[in-house]
PDB file of C-alpha atoms in Angstrom:
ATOM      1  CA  UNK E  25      69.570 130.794  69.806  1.00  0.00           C
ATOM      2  CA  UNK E  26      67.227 130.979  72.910  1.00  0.00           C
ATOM      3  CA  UNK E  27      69.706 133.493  75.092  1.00  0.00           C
ATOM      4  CA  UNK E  28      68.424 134.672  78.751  1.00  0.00           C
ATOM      5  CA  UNK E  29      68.555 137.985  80.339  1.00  0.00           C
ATOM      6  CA  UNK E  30      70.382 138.539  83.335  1.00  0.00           C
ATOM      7  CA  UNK E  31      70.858 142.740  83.260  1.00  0.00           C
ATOM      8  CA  UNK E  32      73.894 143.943  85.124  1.00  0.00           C
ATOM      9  CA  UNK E  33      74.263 147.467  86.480  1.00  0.00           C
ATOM     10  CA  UNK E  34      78.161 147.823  85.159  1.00  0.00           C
ATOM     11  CA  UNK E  35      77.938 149.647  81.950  1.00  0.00           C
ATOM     12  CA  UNK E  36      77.945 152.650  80.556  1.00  0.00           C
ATOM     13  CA  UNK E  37      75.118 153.405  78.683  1.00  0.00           C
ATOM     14  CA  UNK E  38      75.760 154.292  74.537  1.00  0.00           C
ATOM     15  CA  UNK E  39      79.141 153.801  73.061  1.00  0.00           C
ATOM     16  CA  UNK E  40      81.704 156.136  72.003  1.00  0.00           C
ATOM     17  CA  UNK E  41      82.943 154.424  68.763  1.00  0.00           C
ATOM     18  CA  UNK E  42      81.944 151.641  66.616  1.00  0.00           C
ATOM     19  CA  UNK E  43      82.431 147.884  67.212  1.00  0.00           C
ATOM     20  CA  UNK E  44      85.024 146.701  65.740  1.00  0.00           C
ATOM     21  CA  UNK E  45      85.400 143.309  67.627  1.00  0.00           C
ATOM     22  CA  UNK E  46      84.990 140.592  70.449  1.00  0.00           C
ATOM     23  CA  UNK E  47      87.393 140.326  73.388  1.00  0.00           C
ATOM     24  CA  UNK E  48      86.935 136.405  74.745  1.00  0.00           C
ATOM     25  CA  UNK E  49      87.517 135.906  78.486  1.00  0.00           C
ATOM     26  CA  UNK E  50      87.497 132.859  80.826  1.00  0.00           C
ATOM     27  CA  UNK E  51      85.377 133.445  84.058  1.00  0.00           C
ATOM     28  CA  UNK E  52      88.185 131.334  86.907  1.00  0.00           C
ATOM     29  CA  UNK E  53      85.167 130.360  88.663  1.00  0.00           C
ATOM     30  CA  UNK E  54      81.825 128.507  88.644  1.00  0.00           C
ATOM     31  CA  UNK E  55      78.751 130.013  86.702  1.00  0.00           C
ATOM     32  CA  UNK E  56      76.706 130.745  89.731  1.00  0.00           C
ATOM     33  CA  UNK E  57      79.654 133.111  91.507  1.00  0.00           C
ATOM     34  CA  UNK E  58      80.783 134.467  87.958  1.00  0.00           C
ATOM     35  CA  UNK E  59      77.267 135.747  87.257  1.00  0.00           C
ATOM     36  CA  UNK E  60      76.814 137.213  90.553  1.00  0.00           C
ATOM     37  CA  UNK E  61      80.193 138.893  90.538  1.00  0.00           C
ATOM     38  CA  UNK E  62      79.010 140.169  87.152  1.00  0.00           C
ATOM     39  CA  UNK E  63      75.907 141.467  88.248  1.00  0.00           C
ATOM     40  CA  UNK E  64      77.284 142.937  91.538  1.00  0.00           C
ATOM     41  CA  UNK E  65      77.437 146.666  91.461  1.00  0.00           C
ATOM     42  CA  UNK E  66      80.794 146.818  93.752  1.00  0.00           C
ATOM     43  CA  UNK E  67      82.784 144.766  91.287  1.00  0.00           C
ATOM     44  CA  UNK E  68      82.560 147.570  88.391  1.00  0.00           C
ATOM     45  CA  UNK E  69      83.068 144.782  85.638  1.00  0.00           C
ATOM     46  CA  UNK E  70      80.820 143.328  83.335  1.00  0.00           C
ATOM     47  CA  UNK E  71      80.827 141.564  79.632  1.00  0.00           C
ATOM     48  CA  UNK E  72      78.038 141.719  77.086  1.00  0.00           C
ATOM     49  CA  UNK E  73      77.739 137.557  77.588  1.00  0.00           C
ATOM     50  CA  UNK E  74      78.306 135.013  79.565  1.00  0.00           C
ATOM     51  CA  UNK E  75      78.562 130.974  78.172  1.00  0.00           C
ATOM     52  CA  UNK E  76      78.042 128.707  80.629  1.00  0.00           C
ATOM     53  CA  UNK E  77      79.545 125.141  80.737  1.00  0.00           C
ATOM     54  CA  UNK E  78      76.097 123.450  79.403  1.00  0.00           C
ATOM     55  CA  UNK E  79      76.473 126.357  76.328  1.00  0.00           C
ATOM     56  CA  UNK E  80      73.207 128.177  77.531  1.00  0.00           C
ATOM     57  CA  UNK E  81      74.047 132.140  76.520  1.00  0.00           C
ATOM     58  CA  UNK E  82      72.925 134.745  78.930  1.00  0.00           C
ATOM     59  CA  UNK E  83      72.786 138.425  77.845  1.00  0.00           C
ATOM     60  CA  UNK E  84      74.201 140.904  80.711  1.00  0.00           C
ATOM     61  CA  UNK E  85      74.057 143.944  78.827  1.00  0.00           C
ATOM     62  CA  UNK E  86      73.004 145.272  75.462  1.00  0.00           C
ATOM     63  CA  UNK E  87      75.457 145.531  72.920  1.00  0.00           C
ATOM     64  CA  UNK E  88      74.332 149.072  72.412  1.00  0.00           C
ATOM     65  CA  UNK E  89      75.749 149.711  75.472  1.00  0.00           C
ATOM     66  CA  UNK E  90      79.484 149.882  77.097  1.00  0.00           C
ATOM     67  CA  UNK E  91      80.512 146.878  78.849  1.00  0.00           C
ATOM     68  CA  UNK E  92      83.317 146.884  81.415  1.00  0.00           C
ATOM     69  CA  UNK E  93      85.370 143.822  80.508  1.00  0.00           C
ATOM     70  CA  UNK E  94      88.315 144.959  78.822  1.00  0.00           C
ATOM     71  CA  UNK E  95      90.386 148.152  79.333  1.00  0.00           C
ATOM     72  CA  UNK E  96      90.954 149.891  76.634  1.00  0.00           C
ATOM     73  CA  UNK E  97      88.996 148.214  74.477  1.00  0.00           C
ATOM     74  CA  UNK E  98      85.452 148.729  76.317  1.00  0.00           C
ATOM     75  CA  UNK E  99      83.902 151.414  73.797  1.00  0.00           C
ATOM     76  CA  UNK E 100      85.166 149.962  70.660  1.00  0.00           C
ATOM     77  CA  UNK E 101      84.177 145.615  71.605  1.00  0.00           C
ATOM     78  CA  UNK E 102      81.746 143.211  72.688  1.00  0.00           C
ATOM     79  CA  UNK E 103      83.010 141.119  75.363  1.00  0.00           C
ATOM     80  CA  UNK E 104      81.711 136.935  75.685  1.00  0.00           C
ATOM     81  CA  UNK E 105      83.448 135.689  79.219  1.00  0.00           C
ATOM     82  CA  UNK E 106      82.796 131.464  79.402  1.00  0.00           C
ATOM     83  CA  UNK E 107      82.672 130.222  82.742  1.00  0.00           C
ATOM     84  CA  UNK E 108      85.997 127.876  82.952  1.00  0.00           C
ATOM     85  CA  UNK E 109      88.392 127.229  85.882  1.00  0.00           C
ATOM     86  CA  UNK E 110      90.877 128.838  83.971  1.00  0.00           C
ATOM     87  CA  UNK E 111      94.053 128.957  85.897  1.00  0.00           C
ATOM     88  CA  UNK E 112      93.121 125.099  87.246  1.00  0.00           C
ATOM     89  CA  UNK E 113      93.666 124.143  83.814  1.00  0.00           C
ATOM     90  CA  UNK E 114      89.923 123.041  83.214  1.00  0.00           C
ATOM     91  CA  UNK E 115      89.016 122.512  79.668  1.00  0.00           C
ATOM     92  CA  UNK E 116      85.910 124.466  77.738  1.00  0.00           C
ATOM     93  CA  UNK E 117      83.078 122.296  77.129  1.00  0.00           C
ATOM     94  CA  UNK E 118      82.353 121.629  73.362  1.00  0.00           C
ATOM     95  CA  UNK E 119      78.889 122.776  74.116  1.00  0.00           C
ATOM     96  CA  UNK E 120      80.477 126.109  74.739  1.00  0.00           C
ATOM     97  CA  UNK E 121      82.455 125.820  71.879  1.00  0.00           C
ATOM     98  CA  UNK E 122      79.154 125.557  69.889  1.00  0.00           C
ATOM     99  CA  UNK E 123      77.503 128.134  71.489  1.00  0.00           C
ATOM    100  CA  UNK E 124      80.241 130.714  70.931  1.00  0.00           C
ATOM    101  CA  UNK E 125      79.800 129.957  67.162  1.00  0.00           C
ATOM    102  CA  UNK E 126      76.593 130.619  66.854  1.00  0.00           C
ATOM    103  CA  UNK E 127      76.128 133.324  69.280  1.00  0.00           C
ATOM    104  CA  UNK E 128      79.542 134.915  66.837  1.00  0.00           C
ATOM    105  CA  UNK E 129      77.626 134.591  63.447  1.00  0.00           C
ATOM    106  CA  UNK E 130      74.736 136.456  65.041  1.00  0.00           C
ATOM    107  CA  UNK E 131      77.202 139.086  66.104  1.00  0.00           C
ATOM    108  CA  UNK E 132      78.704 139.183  63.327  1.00  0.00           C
ATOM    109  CA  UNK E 133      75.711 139.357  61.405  1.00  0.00           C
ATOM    110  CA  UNK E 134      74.457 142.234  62.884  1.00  0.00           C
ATOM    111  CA  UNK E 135      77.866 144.353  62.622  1.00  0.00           C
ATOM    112  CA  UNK E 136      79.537 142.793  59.741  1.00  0.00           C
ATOM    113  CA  UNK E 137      83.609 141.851  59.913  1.00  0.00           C
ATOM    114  CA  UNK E 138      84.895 141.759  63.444  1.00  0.00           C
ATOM    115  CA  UNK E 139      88.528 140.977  64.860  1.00  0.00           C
ATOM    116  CA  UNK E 140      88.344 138.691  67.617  1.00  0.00           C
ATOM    117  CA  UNK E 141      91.413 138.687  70.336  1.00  0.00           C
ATOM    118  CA  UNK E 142      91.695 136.513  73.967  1.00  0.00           C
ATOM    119  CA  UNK E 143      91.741 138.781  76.413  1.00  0.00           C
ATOM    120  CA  UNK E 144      94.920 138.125  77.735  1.00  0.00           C
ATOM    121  CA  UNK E 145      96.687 139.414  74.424  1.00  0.00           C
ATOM    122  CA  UNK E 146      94.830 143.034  75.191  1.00  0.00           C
ATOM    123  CA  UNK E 147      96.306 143.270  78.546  1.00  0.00           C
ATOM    124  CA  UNK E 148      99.289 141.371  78.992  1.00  0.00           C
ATOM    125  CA  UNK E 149     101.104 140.644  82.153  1.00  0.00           C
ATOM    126  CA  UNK E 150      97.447 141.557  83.872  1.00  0.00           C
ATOM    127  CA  UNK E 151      95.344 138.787  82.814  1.00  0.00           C
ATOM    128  CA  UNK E 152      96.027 135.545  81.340  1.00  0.00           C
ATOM    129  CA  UNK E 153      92.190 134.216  79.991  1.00  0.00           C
ATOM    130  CA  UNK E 154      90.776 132.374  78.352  1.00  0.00           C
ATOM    131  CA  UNK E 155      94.053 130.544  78.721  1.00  0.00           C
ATOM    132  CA  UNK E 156      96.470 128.260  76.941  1.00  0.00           C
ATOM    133  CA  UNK E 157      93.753 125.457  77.377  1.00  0.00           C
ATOM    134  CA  UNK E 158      91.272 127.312  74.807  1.00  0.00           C
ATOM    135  CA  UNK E 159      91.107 125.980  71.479  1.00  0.00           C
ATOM    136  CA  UNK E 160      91.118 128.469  68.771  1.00  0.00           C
ATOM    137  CA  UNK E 161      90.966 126.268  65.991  1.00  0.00           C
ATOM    138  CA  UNK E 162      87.357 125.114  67.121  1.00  0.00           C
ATOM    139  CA  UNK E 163      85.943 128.985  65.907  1.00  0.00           C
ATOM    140  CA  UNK E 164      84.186 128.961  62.746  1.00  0.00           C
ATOM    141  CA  UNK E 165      86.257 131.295  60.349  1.00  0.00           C
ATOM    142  CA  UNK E 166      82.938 131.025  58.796  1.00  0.00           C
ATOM    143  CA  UNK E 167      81.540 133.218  60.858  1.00  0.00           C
ATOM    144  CA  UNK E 168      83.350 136.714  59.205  1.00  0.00           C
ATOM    145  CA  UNK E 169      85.940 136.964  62.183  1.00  0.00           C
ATOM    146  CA  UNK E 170      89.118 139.022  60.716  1.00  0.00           C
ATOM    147  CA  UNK E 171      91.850 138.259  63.204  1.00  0.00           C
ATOM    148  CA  UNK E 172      92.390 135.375  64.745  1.00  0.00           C
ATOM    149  CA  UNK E 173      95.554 134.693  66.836  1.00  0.00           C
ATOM    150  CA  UNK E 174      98.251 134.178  64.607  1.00  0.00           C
ATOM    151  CA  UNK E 175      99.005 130.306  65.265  1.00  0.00           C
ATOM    152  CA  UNK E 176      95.426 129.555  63.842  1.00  0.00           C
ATOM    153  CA  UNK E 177      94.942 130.134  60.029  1.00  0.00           C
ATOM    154  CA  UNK E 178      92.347 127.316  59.618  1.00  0.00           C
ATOM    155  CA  UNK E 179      89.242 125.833  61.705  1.00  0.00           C
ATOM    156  CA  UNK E 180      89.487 121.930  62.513  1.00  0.00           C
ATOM    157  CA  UNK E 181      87.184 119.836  61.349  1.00  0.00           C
ATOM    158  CA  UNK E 182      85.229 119.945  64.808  1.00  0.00           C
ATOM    159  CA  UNK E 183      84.309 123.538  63.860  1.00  0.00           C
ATOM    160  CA  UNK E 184      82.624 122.090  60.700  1.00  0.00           C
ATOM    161  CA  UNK E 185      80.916 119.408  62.589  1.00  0.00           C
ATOM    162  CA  UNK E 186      79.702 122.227  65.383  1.00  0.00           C
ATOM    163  CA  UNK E 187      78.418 124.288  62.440  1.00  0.00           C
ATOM    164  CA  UNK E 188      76.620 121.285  60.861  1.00  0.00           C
ATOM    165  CA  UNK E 189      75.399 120.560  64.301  1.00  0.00           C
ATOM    166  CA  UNK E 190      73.818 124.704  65.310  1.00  0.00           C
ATOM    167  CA  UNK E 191      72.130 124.387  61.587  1.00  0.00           C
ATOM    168  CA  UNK E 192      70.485 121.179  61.764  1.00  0.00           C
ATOM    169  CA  UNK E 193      69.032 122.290  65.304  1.00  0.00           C
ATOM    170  CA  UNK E 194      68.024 125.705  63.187  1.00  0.00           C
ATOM    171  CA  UNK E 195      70.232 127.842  65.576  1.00  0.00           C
ATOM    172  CA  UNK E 196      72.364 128.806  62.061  1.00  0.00           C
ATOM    173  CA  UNK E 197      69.880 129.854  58.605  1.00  0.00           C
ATOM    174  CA  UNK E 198      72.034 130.380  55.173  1.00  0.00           C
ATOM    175  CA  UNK E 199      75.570 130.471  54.690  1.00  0.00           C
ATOM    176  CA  UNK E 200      78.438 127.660  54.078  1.00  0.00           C
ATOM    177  CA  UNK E 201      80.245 126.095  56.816  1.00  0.00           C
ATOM    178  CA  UNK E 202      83.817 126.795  57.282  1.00  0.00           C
ATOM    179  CA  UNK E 203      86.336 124.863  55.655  1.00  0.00           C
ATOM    180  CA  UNK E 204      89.019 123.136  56.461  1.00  0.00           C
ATOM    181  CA  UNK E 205      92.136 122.840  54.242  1.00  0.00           C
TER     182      UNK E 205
END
């Protein structure tokens, strides 16, 4: 997965425990305002990566390191924000969809089992992303993730075809892709 580097300045360097899981957030803006807000020092937030409506991945800050994306839940997650008009009601793109796979799997294969939560279910009442409009059931279960939201058991057959998709373009090596009961 070909992933660019755009460094913020808002994180704290190390961590203090573990990761034990992703937080998923939906930017509410466009990608070039949601990267600079990101990357502005006075905004004292930041998220490990940011998925852009194409699906191109850019890397803010090294996993090794503290992100400020979710509070709380900072030392012990990697935060992914995808740039969406959340509260407008606008859709992810399924390149995004497919990109949040694969860039998961290589997660998860570098720190084994992870939860994964929307960060609206970590803070309630304060945020509300990614949003009703996000479709959980297009994550590969393939990809090790422990808990999903508890309306999704299965992934749909679009997270099979996604899979397919990231391993015939040799963004996925080894493994079986999820299935779908």
């Amino acid at each position: 997965m070909n992933i660019i580097w755009k460094p913020s300045p808002n994180f704290t360097a190390g961590r203090t425990k573990p990761i034990e899981g992703v937080v998923l957030h939906g930017t509410d803006g466009d990608f070039p305002g949601c990267l600079n807000w990101l990357q502005n020092p006075l905004a004292e937030v930041s998220a490990h990566y940011l998925i852009d409506r194409p699906g191109q991945v850019y890397k803010l800050v090294q996993e090794a390191n503290t992100a400020w994306h979710c509070r709380g839940y900072n030392s012990k997650s990697i935060g992914i924000e995808l740039v969406c008009r959340v509260t407008e009601g606008q859709d992810y793109t399924g390149k995004q969809y497919v990109s949040l796979n694969v860039l998961l799997a290589e997660i998860v294969a570098r720190h084994g089992k992870l939860w994964i939560e929307p960060h609206s279910k970590l803070d309630p009442g304060r945020r509300h992303d990614p949003g009703p409009q996000f479709q959980w059931a297009q994550l590969s279960a393939g990809n090790e993730i422990e808990t999903l939201p508890s309306e999704i058991s299965t992934p749909s057959s679009w997270a099979v075809e996604a899979w397919e998709w990231a391993a015939e373009e040799g963004l996925i090596t080894g493994g079986d892709p999820p299935s779908v009961v």
